[in-house]
DNA sequence: CTGAAAGCGCTTACAG
DNA sequence: CTGAAAGCGCTTACAG
């Protein structure tokens, strides 16, 4: 297969065709600078008719801009986060597109940010959106050192990082408080990647609720860092011996595994179950479970909007907290 | 938050610092054109030390290239496809990055390809990778009319479209043949979006197997276009009355629903189950089900490699079929 | 082997 | 109100 080069019409072409200068054409399009109403109309109608679109790359070069935002997605995560990230990405693309920006994708582990580095060093993007935060974050360190504008969906402990996040801490506090109020005191906490900031936030909200209720959480009931079905099951089976009366899952994948284990014939009942994230996995489940619901798409749109403000020289608040919703199901 | 403009070092800077011309620096880097070994080494060591990286956008403008590939993802699809697309996307990013290309993301329904159009008209990408094919495909029509190089992951009926796909037809034939050989003749076929090409391919493979076995498939056992849990369950419940002895699912989401229904107390057993796609949903299931397994990442890498060949002026074959694997589980 | 100059397709002071 | 010219950061014939 080969493709015929259909060479694009340039600003010079339309200038020549109209017998005006490139400057004039440029001004008619951009709306900047004085220009006669008649000439502008003439130019505008010509380009509309001939389908001329200025080359954004050339425009960008002249303005030292790229009209690209780079979004970096983490490579490794569970499937529960998958659709969340996807939705968020779509939100970014939508908000960016509306403002004439495109999204350049970067994949990255904490260890390997080479893709991000390449994009930045090649001068391919005006700013970046970080979709995942780490407690020791190479992305943040790199971008800050380079002075590249960026925002983060999620929370960060690094000073000066513009963050857009759902209010995980409040949400988890509220959900935990609900359990406590139902008379559940020995709440087990299962799952969560401890290197992720979001886990810290959830944990904090959990403890907030205990503090507010003047109760004390039992660390023996914490089971962080569990991803495999087998280890989650083992944790759940150990619960009765620990006199747990409820279990709170860090995300919907964990919840899904816990649910399965609890349904086994030899599993004790009487445990109350809730999840810190109402993902796609929970939606498909027969047994409804109380969970916190977040809107990933609006997170993405807000993040992108904030980055564009930043690029536009506006001042943005360092932290934007988006609302959540708790879906109570018994 | 604001960021200090740390202005990048340009080719003019290094030329001046070294007392040579920009031409020389450019040649030292690109390796094109004659240049003294000594000067080249001097330039190279200087740029290594000072961390100079040529601005790819400017380079691109000079060469009428962008070093971007646009990949368009469909917006609406089930979660079973989600991780497949994600993996594929990661494969593309990897292969592209290795060749100095970045990926520009476009989201699109069949109805609305405005994001793709914008990217192309703005001159932001050298070529595009279509991740989803439709029987009436606005993307293909647009790109062909514009003469933009593109490839597609999946299959297409449009003439002249470079396709990279897994061999769905053969895979489905083989899997169906296996059931037939096991003595199952009344195989129900559930799910599949009829507007997607992949459904056509799977269907064809299914019928191939019947033909080869000199049997006839019963159209009464076809249940296409089922996405909701409820409608899938209804279909499964109607199976005994239709004397079905096996069920073949179009994807893992369908399989997952079927599995759940079959496990209900009042559901008849004796049905054999298999799926045309071994997705993440099936992996998490307790009951193992025979299914076809595809490597999405290598699909992405191959697609990107093919597009790059195309951009490089190489001739590529119109259709590349990737191998599959059938995971037999009883 | 090396460089001055034109060009990629735009924008934007600076003059008029 | 309009245009000639320089510039964005690179490449690449064309001379030497």
XYZ file of C-alpha atoms (C1' of nucleotides) in Angstrom:
692
model
C 0.000 0.000 0.000
C 1.200 3.493 -0.651
C -0.401 6.852 -0.226
C -0.280 9.810 -2.520
C 1.129 12.914 -0.932
C -1.691 15.381 -1.166
C 0.237 18.471 -0.217
C -1.528 20.740 2.155
C -2.470 24.253 1.275
C -0.444 26.768 3.292
C -0.906 30.284 4.492
C 1.307 31.467 1.643
C -1.068 29.876 -0.851
C -4.091 31.682 0.464
C -2.161 34.950 0.756
C -1.122 34.711 -2.840
C -4.542 33.682 -4.059
C -6.053 36.674 -2.320
C -3.307 39.109 -3.237
C -2.640 39.990 0.395
C 0.262 39.283 2.722
C 0.660 36.293 4.993
C 0.473 38.700 7.884
C -2.996 39.685 6.891
C -4.172 36.135 6.559
C -2.683 35.277 9.902
C -4.419 38.201 11.518
C -7.754 37.415 9.955
C -7.582 33.966 11.451
C -6.198 34.754 14.850
C -8.220 37.880 15.404
C -5.113 39.590 16.754
C -3.993 42.942 15.380
C -5.963 45.471 13.405
C -7.489 44.374 10.166
C -10.216 45.750 7.948
C -13.573 44.128 8.333
C -13.844 43.654 4.594
C -10.456 41.949 4.170
C -11.069 39.734 7.162
C -14.359 38.567 5.725
C -12.728 37.938 2.386
C -9.972 35.857 3.942
C -12.319 33.974 6.198
C -14.667 33.068 3.424
C -11.802 31.968 1.216
C -10.333 29.637 3.786
C -13.729 28.264 4.674
C -14.412 27.495 1.061
C -11.020 25.964 0.367
C -10.824 24.127 3.655
C -7.610 25.724 4.764
C -6.465 24.828 8.265
C -3.292 26.391 9.638
C -0.618 23.870 10.477
C -0.655 23.723 14.245
C 2.882 22.453 14.485
C 4.259 25.452 12.596
C 2.086 27.777 14.591
C 3.338 26.150 17.724
C 6.959 26.524 16.722
C 6.473 30.214 16.062
C 4.871 30.634 19.448
C 7.108 28.200 21.287
C 4.124 26.047 22.102
C 3.091 22.583 21.055
C -0.626 22.482 21.812
C -0.013 19.078 23.333
C -0.419 17.894 26.861
C 1.357 14.759 27.909
C -0.526 12.381 30.131
C 1.382 9.690 31.861
C -0.394 6.501 32.763
C 1.025 3.922 35.116
C 1.744 0.634 33.457
C 0.982 -1.719 36.269
C -2.230 -1.690 38.150
C -5.158 -3.884 38.846
C -8.110 -4.106 36.587
C -10.229 -2.186 39.025
C -8.193 0.914 38.326
C -8.184 0.206 34.633
C -11.555 1.570 33.741
C -11.038 4.443 36.132
C -7.898 5.527 34.324
C -9.529 5.027 30.981
C -12.451 7.227 31.900
C -10.126 9.822 33.306
C -8.067 9.768 30.138
C -11.184 10.288 28.069
C -12.109 13.250 30.231
C -8.703 14.772 29.626
C -8.927 14.241 25.911
C -12.315 15.857 25.825
C -11.364 18.948 27.787
C -8.092 19.272 25.911
C -9.671 18.875 22.515
C -12.206 21.572 23.276
C -9.314 23.951 23.860
C -7.364 22.868 20.815
C -4.943 20.667 22.690
C -4.140 17.063 21.956
C -2.972 14.399 24.325
C 0.348 12.666 24.024
C 0.527 9.399 25.862
C 3.329 8.284 28.119
C 3.486 4.982 29.936
C 5.549 4.689 33.050
C 6.501 2.787 36.114
C 7.968 4.619 38.988
C 11.290 3.129 38.043
C 11.199 4.003 34.386
C 10.118 7.459 33.355
C 12.108 7.402 30.147
C 9.051 7.846 28.006
C 8.113 11.026 29.854
C 11.688 12.263 29.739
C 11.875 11.704 26.020
C 8.685 13.604 25.350
C 9.749 16.554 27.458
C 13.303 16.688 26.183
C 12.074 16.475 22.639
C 9.915 19.485 23.329
C 6.736 17.675 22.422
C 4.373 18.908 25.124
C 3.536 22.130 26.921
C 2.593 20.522 30.164
C 1.857 17.172 31.710
C -0.815 15.400 33.680
C 0.335 12.714 36.065
C -2.277 10.046 36.605
C -0.588 8.202 39.402
C 1.312 9.433 42.398
C 4.040 7.682 44.337
C 5.423 8.468 47.728
C 8.865 8.691 46.122
C 7.975 10.122 42.767
C 10.534 10.286 39.991
C 8.047 11.967 37.672
C 7.461 14.847 40.041
C 11.146 15.281 40.745
C 11.988 15.355 37.079
C 9.260 17.816 36.135
C 9.945 20.132 39.023
C 13.623 20.204 38.253
C 12.878 21.032 34.639
C 10.319 23.629 35.501
C 7.660 21.978 33.347
C 4.068 22.873 34.233
C 2.175 19.836 35.440
C -0.779 18.761 37.487
C -1.593 15.488 39.124
C -4.783 13.536 39.402
C -4.444 12.229 42.887
C -2.602 13.463 45.912
C 1.048 14.071 46.548
C 3.212 14.838 49.520
C 5.627 16.825 47.403
C 5.372 20.539 48.057
C 4.127 22.715 45.235
C 2.376 19.989 43.292
C -0.956 21.022 41.827
C -3.336 18.233 42.675
C -6.815 17.386 41.538
C -8.294 14.587 43.505
C -11.440 13.131 44.834
C -11.840 13.651 48.504
C -10.776 10.154 49.446
C -10.017 11.013 53.000
C -13.440 12.454 53.730
C -15.130 9.713 51.796
C -13.364 6.982 53.705
C -14.007 8.757 56.971
C -17.686 8.947 56.196
C -17.935 5.351 55.146
C -16.029 4.142 58.182
C -18.162 6.316 60.437
C -21.227 4.684 58.977
C -19.941 1.252 59.970
C -18.988 2.425 63.433
C -22.402 3.907 63.855
C -23.926 0.593 62.906
C -22.161 -0.772 65.948
C -19.257 -2.331 64.085
C -16.049 -1.626 65.911
C -13.688 -4.309 64.791
C -13.403 -3.324 61.172
C -10.829 -5.134 59.089
C -9.050 -3.146 56.380
C -7.968 -5.206 53.397
C -5.792 -4.370 50.407
C -4.166 -1.237 49.126
C -0.781 -0.603 47.631
C 1.172 1.170 50.312
C 3.422 2.943 47.847
C 0.391 4.755 46.435
C -0.646 8.031 47.957
C -4.296 7.160 47.660
C -3.795 4.342 50.117
C -2.381 6.783 52.640
C -5.375 9.074 52.179
C -7.847 6.255 52.635
C -6.035 5.024 55.673
C -6.085 8.512 57.142
C -9.830 8.836 56.577
C -10.357 5.471 58.195
C -8.442 6.540 61.296
C -10.186 9.933 61.318
C -13.484 8.177 61.791
C -12.201 6.118 64.677
C -10.784 9.189 66.330
C -13.997 11.120 65.907
C -15.909 8.248 67.433
C -13.408 8.013 70.273
C -12.718 4.434 69.389
C -9.495 2.747 68.629
C -8.692 0.748 65.507
C -6.916 -2.546 65.979
C -3.799 -2.794 63.786
C -4.117 -6.542 63.882
C -7.051 -6.091 61.523
C -5.007 -4.312 58.861
C -4.086 -6.350 55.818
C -2.318 -4.027 53.420
C -0.440 -5.041 50.326
C -2.696 -7.943 49.382
C -3.314 -8.395 45.658
C -3.529 -12.088 45.001
C -6.840 -13.832 45.351
C -5.210 -16.449 47.562
C -3.758 -14.058 50.104
C -6.985 -12.107 50.310
C -8.898 -15.281 50.919
C -6.501 -16.282 53.637
C -6.958 -12.918 55.303
C -10.720 -13.216 55.170
C -10.601 -16.677 56.703
C -8.541 -15.394 59.582
C -11.149 -12.764 60.396
C -13.467 -14.751 62.684
C -10.585 -15.655 64.963
C -9.795 -11.970 65.218
C -13.398 -11.182 66.114
C -13.789 -8.863 63.157
C -17.361 -7.711 62.602
C -16.912 -5.812 59.349
C -14.517 -5.575 56.441
C -13.605 -2.526 54.442
C -11.911 -3.104 51.118
C -9.432 -0.715 49.584
C -10.834 -1.221 46.122
C -13.391 -3.172 44.191
C -11.075 -5.975 43.148
C -10.350 -6.749 46.772
C -14.050 -6.455 47.523
C -14.775 -8.851 44.736
C -12.416 -11.461 46.133
C -13.667 -10.975 49.655
C -17.212 -11.415 48.445
C -16.366 -14.669 46.779
C -14.669 -16.007 49.873
C -17.539 -15.018 52.107
C -19.935 -16.904 49.927
C -18.100 -20.164 50.338
C -20.053 -22.756 52.308
C -17.648 -22.853 55.238
C -17.287 -19.087 55.566
C -18.900 -17.465 58.593
C -21.498 -14.806 57.825
C -22.267 -11.854 60.072
C -19.533 -9.704 58.539
C -20.505 -6.348 57.113
C -18.818 -5.473 53.865
C -18.037 -2.145 52.207
C -15.547 -0.852 49.676
C -13.601 2.349 49.224
C -14.091 2.183 45.504
C -17.198 1.393 43.551
C -15.605 0.143 40.370
C -16.854 -1.777 37.435
C -16.260 -5.057 39.218
C -18.716 -4.216 41.915
C -21.332 -3.100 39.451
C -21.379 -6.516 37.923
C -21.822 -8.278 41.215
C -24.955 -9.955 42.345
C -24.525 -9.033 45.968
C -24.721 -5.277 46.254
C -22.036 -3.752 48.437
C -21.871 -0.300 49.921
C -19.098 1.657 48.303
C -17.742 5.066 47.454
C -18.358 6.258 43.942
C -16.142 8.672 42.037
C -16.533 10.289 38.662
C -13.336 9.602 36.788
C -14.284 11.519 33.703
C -14.896 14.757 35.513
C -11.634 14.238 37.337
C -9.871 14.113 34.000
C -11.688 17.127 32.659
C -10.955 19.166 35.746
C -7.302 18.168 35.727
C -6.895 19.138 32.113
C -8.725 22.393 32.651
C -6.446 23.219 35.529
C -3.348 22.461 33.502
C -4.577 24.700 30.703
C -5.139 27.503 33.190
C -1.603 27.008 34.354
C -0.295 27.127 30.807
C -2.293 30.260 30.225
C -0.442 31.891 33.054
C -3.398 31.859 35.385
C -2.931 31.047 39.015
C -4.567 27.855 40.156
C -5.155 26.518 43.602
C -2.720 23.864 44.689
C -5.413 21.433 45.652
C -8.820 20.808 44.121
C -11.045 18.303 45.836
C -13.853 16.745 43.837
C -17.033 15.469 45.419
C -17.818 11.809 45.951
C -20.901 9.831 46.564
C -21.472 6.946 48.871
C -23.721 4.266 47.513
C -25.346 2.608 50.459
C -26.432 -0.923 49.814
C -27.263 -3.405 52.500
C 1.867 27.826 41.272
C 4.030 29.156 38.522
C 7.002 27.746 36.727
C 10.178 29.458 35.719
C 10.860 29.347 32.019
C 14.130 27.518 31.794
C 14.869 28.211 28.163
C 16.176 25.305 26.255
C 19.561 25.248 24.660
C 19.316 25.250 20.867
C 21.429 24.063 18.017
C 22.583 27.662 17.495
C 23.901 27.745 21.045
C 26.033 24.676 20.631
C 27.233 25.832 17.219
C 28.345 29.125 18.661
C 29.940 27.562 21.710
C 31.939 25.258 19.491
C 32.740 27.843 16.863
C 31.209 25.746 14.091
C 28.113 26.144 11.959
C 24.680 24.839 12.757
C 25.028 22.682 9.686
C 27.954 20.908 11.233
C 26.192 20.299 14.488
C 23.171 18.998 12.667
C 25.330 16.629 10.664
C 27.192 15.364 13.684
C 23.923 14.426 15.280
C 22.092 13.003 12.326
C 25.047 11.183 10.864
C 24.016 12.421 7.436
C 26.500 14.194 5.173
C 30.279 14.224 5.353
C 31.880 15.424 8.525
C 35.336 15.071 10.040
C 35.679 12.404 12.655
C 37.332 14.865 14.998
C 34.647 17.558 14.721
C 31.916 15.009 15.087
C 33.433 13.699 18.274
C 33.834 17.220 19.582
C 30.204 18.066 18.896
C 28.933 14.815 20.273
C 30.839 15.100 23.487
C 29.723 18.692 23.922
C 26.060 17.902 23.544
C 26.337 14.885 25.779
C 27.933 16.957 28.471
C 25.505 19.831 28.204
C 22.471 17.661 27.765
C 21.436 19.160 24.458
C 18.505 17.497 22.745
C 17.321 18.747 19.376
C 13.781 20.044 19.415
C 11.820 17.354 17.635
C 9.032 19.672 16.644
C 11.397 21.996 14.791
C 13.137 19.043 13.240
C 9.802 17.719 12.203
C 8.743 20.980 10.626
C 11.919 21.109 8.582
C 11.332 17.578 7.392
C 7.581 17.842 7.082
C 7.166 15.159 9.683
C 5.741 15.160 13.177
C 7.178 12.018 14.716
C 3.717 11.339 16.073
C 1.341 8.546 15.348
C -2.289 9.018 16.174
C -4.102 6.085 17.682
C -7.819 6.168 17.786
C -9.612 4.249 20.472
C -13.312 3.566 20.427
C -15.169 5.217 23.243
C -17.837 2.665 23.899
C -17.109 -0.942 24.560
C -17.494 -3.509 27.234
C -15.022 -3.996 29.978
C -13.776 -7.203 28.454
C -12.306 -5.225 25.593
C -10.999 -2.591 27.906
C -7.872 -4.325 29.047
C -7.280 -5.640 25.562
C -7.233 -2.131 24.124
C -5.110 -0.897 26.961
C -2.526 -3.580 26.388
C -2.583 -2.928 22.690
C -2.103 0.768 23.277
C 0.870 0.047 25.496
C 2.370 -2.105 22.775
C 1.985 0.721 20.299
C 3.566 3.207 22.655
C 6.477 0.894 23.223
C 7.201 0.189 19.578
C 6.691 3.826 18.668
C 8.897 5.122 21.417
C 11.690 2.816 20.389
C 11.612 4.443 16.965
C 11.376 7.995 18.288
C 7.663 8.337 17.716
C 5.082 9.388 20.242
C 1.442 8.516 20.353
C -1.318 11.045 20.088
C -4.607 9.841 21.403
C -7.943 10.195 19.686
C -11.244 8.990 21.034
C -14.046 8.210 18.678
C -17.376 6.694 18.002
C -18.297 5.719 14.552
C -20.546 8.725 14.460
C -18.078 11.277 15.708
C -14.578 11.262 14.309
C -14.031 14.949 14.955
C -11.097 14.313 17.209
C -9.301 12.365 14.504
C -10.184 14.977 11.919
C -8.839 17.757 14.065
C -5.543 15.983 14.630
C -5.062 15.281 10.957
C -6.138 18.706 9.733
C -3.896 20.343 12.267
C -1.020 18.345 10.852
C -0.236 16.730 14.154
C 0.481 13.157 13.118
C 2.289 11.299 10.351
C 0.026 8.320 10.356
C -2.737 6.681 12.314
C -3.591 3.392 13.909
C -7.251 2.473 14.065
C -8.066 0.227 16.977
C -11.589 -0.574 16.073
C -13.207 -1.360 12.783
C -16.775 -0.840 11.701
C -18.617 -2.273 8.781
C -19.418 1.308 7.701
C -16.280 3.063 8.803
C -16.096 6.864 8.782
C -12.490 6.759 9.956
C -11.369 4.689 7.029
C -13.279 6.782 4.559
C -11.825 10.000 5.904
C -8.246 8.762 5.983
C -8.392 7.211 2.549
C -9.833 10.353 1.054
C -7.072 12.391 2.639
C -4.360 9.989 1.644
C -3.105 9.635 5.208
C -1.107 6.479 5.898
C -2.873 4.267 8.401
C -3.132 0.729 9.615
C -5.835 -1.031 11.539
C -5.729 -3.495 14.364
C -8.551 -5.755 13.396
C -10.112 -6.580 10.100
C -11.857 -4.473 7.545
C -13.919 -5.038 4.437
C -12.689 -1.820 2.877
C -10.271 -2.438 0.035
C -6.722 -1.277 0.511
C -6.762 -1.151 4.284
C -3.598 -2.450 5.935
C -4.775 -4.759 8.668
C -3.033 -6.404 11.576
C -5.210 -8.872 13.320
C -5.303 -12.039 15.260
C -6.527 -14.924 13.262
C -9.998 -14.895 14.751
C -11.540 -16.894 12.018
C -9.129 -19.800 12.319
C -9.219 -19.636 16.067
C -12.985 -19.795 16.192
C -13.036 -22.553 13.644
C -10.612 -24.576 15.702
C -12.485 -24.044 18.915
C -15.814 -24.891 17.335
C -14.308 -27.967 15.716
C -13.151 -29.103 19.119
C -16.700 -28.936 20.441
C -18.080 -30.725 17.425
C -15.502 -33.419 17.831
C -16.555 -33.823 21.437
C -19.919 -34.760 20.045
C -21.589 -31.450 20.630
C -23.665 -30.498 17.640
C -26.189 -28.087 18.956
C -23.875 -25.284 19.883
C -25.429 -22.007 20.935
C -23.621 -18.812 19.979
C -24.150 -15.931 22.376
C -23.217 -12.272 22.198
C -21.218 -10.163 19.802
C -21.781 -6.723 18.395
C -22.886 -7.232 14.840
C -21.564 -3.879 13.687
C -18.038 -4.967 14.576
C -15.945 -6.754 12.003
C -14.528 -9.109 14.570
C -17.981 -10.547 15.110
C -18.256 -11.324 11.441
C -14.885 -13.077 11.507
C -15.805 -15.169 14.513
C -19.107 -16.068 12.998
C -17.374 -17.132 9.814
C -14.950 -19.357 11.701
C -17.814 -20.924 13.558
C -19.589 -21.759 10.324
C -16.341 -22.974 8.750
C -16.096 -25.635 11.392
C -19.626 -26.830 10.805
C -19.021 -26.966 7.101
C -15.805 -28.919 7.514
C -17.593 -31.375 9.759
C -20.452 -31.628 7.275
C -22.869 -30.559 9.930
C -25.352 -27.772 9.927
C -25.606 -25.032 12.496
C -29.057 -24.150 13.741
C -29.767 -20.411 13.437
C -32.266 -20.762 16.245
C -29.273 -21.119 18.530
C -27.758 -17.767 17.578
C -28.140 -14.966 20.070
C -26.236 -11.984 18.727
C -26.389 -8.460 20.079
C -26.802 -9.422 23.720
C -24.979 -7.205 26.185
C -27.123 -6.927 29.268
C -26.797 -9.503 31.984
C -30.551 -9.975 31.954
C -30.887 -10.744 28.264
C -27.957 -13.129 28.362
C -29.495 -14.946 31.288
C -32.779 -15.217 29.450
C -31.014 -16.692 26.456
C -29.207 -19.234 28.606
C -32.445 -20.272 30.265
C -34.040 -20.889 26.904
C -31.273 -23.259 25.894
C -32.584 -26.538 27.325
C -35.841 -26.191 25.439
C -33.787 -25.759 22.270
C -31.813 -28.908 23.039
C -28.516 -27.040 23.059
C -25.613 -29.122 24.267
C -22.901 -26.468 24.314
C -22.530 -22.723 24.387
C -19.890 -20.615 22.745
C -19.510 -17.061 23.964
C -18.357 -14.184 21.799
C -16.286 -12.712 24.578
C -15.373 -13.138 28.181
C -18.017 -10.798 29.536
C -20.715 -12.888 27.943
C -18.984 -16.014 29.204
C -18.917 -14.572 32.659
C -22.646 -13.943 32.639
C -23.376 -17.330 31.189
C -21.268 -18.946 33.852
C -23.173 -17.207 36.588
C -26.511 -18.236 35.170
C -25.441 -21.828 34.776
C -24.462 -21.940 38.408
C -27.894 -20.987 39.596
C -29.713 -23.769 41.469
C -32.448 -24.233 38.894
C -30.152 -24.190 35.857
C -29.677 -27.423 33.987
C -26.099 -28.688 33.765
C -24.746 -30.811 30.902
C -23.875 -27.772 28.782
C -20.316 -27.374 27.586
C -18.970 -23.859 27.718
C -16.227 -22.119 25.772
C -15.353 -18.542 24.867
C -13.893 -16.813 21.841
C -11.914 -14.500 24.040
C -9.911 -15.293 27.124
C -10.018 -11.891 28.793
C -9.262 -10.702 32.252
C -12.765 -11.597 33.391
C -12.245 -15.233 32.684
C -8.906 -15.295 34.415
C -10.528 -14.275 37.635
C -13.138 -16.958 37.480
C -13.260 -19.987 39.665
C -14.625 -22.243 37.003
C -12.040 -22.557 34.273
C -13.420 -22.219 30.767
C -11.844 -23.134 27.482
C -11.083 -20.017 25.524
C -8.990 -18.421 22.826
C -6.099 -16.333 24.027
C -4.613 -13.388 22.151
C -1.618 -11.243 22.872
C -2.806 -7.671 22.702
C 0.539 -6.119 23.351
C 2.234 -7.807 20.453
C -0.706 -6.830 18.290
C -0.038 -3.213 19.184
C 3.668 -3.514 18.587
C 3.197 -5.177 15.245
C 0.650 -2.605 14.152
C 2.908 0.263 15.068
C 5.874 -1.383 13.386
C 3.854 -1.820 10.232
C 2.750 1.798 10.246
C 6.331 2.940 10.672
C 7.358 0.789 7.724
C 4.627 2.446 5.740
C 5.805 5.895 6.768
C 9.320 4.930 5.835
C 8.116 4.227 2.341
C 8.458 0.494 2.676
C 5.843 -1.772 1.209
C 3.865 -3.742 3.713
C 1.516 -6.617 3.230
C -2.117 -5.708 3.365
C -2.948 -8.305 5.948
C -0.890 -9.623 8.839
C -2.360 -12.436 10.880
C -1.028 -12.997 14.377
C -1.070 -16.362 16.076
C -3.485 -17.325 18.813
C -3.593 -19.950 21.432
C -6.446 -22.032 22.644
C -6.486 -22.645 26.355
C -8.283 -25.916 26.869
C -9.879 -26.251 30.255
C -12.529 -28.773 31.089
C 35.299 18.276 5.173
C 32.591 22.747 6.253
C 29.431 26.758 5.913
C 26.024 30.439 4.170
C 21.573 30.485 2.794
C 17.004 29.119 1.904
C 13.230 26.725 3.570
C 9.543 24.052 6.713
C 4.591 27.068 7.894
C 3.500 29.940 10.956
C 3.654 34.667 14.200
C 4.776 39.202 15.565
C 7.187 43.345 16.590
C 8.196 47.215 13.681
C 7.262 50.479 9.983
C 4.405 52.751 7.046
C -5.486 49.153 8.136
C -1.501 46.476 5.785
C 3.074 44.483 4.693
C 8.257 43.323 4.660
C 11.181 41.136 7.537
C 12.929 38.554 11.219
C 12.313 34.708 13.967
C 10.695 29.882 16.118
C 14.726 25.532 15.876
C 15.792 22.581 12.844
C 17.425 20.431 7.781
C 19.387 20.274 3.343
C 20.619 21.279 -1.327
C 24.311 24.043 -3.078
C 28.942 26.036 -3.074
C 33.433 26.074 -1.762
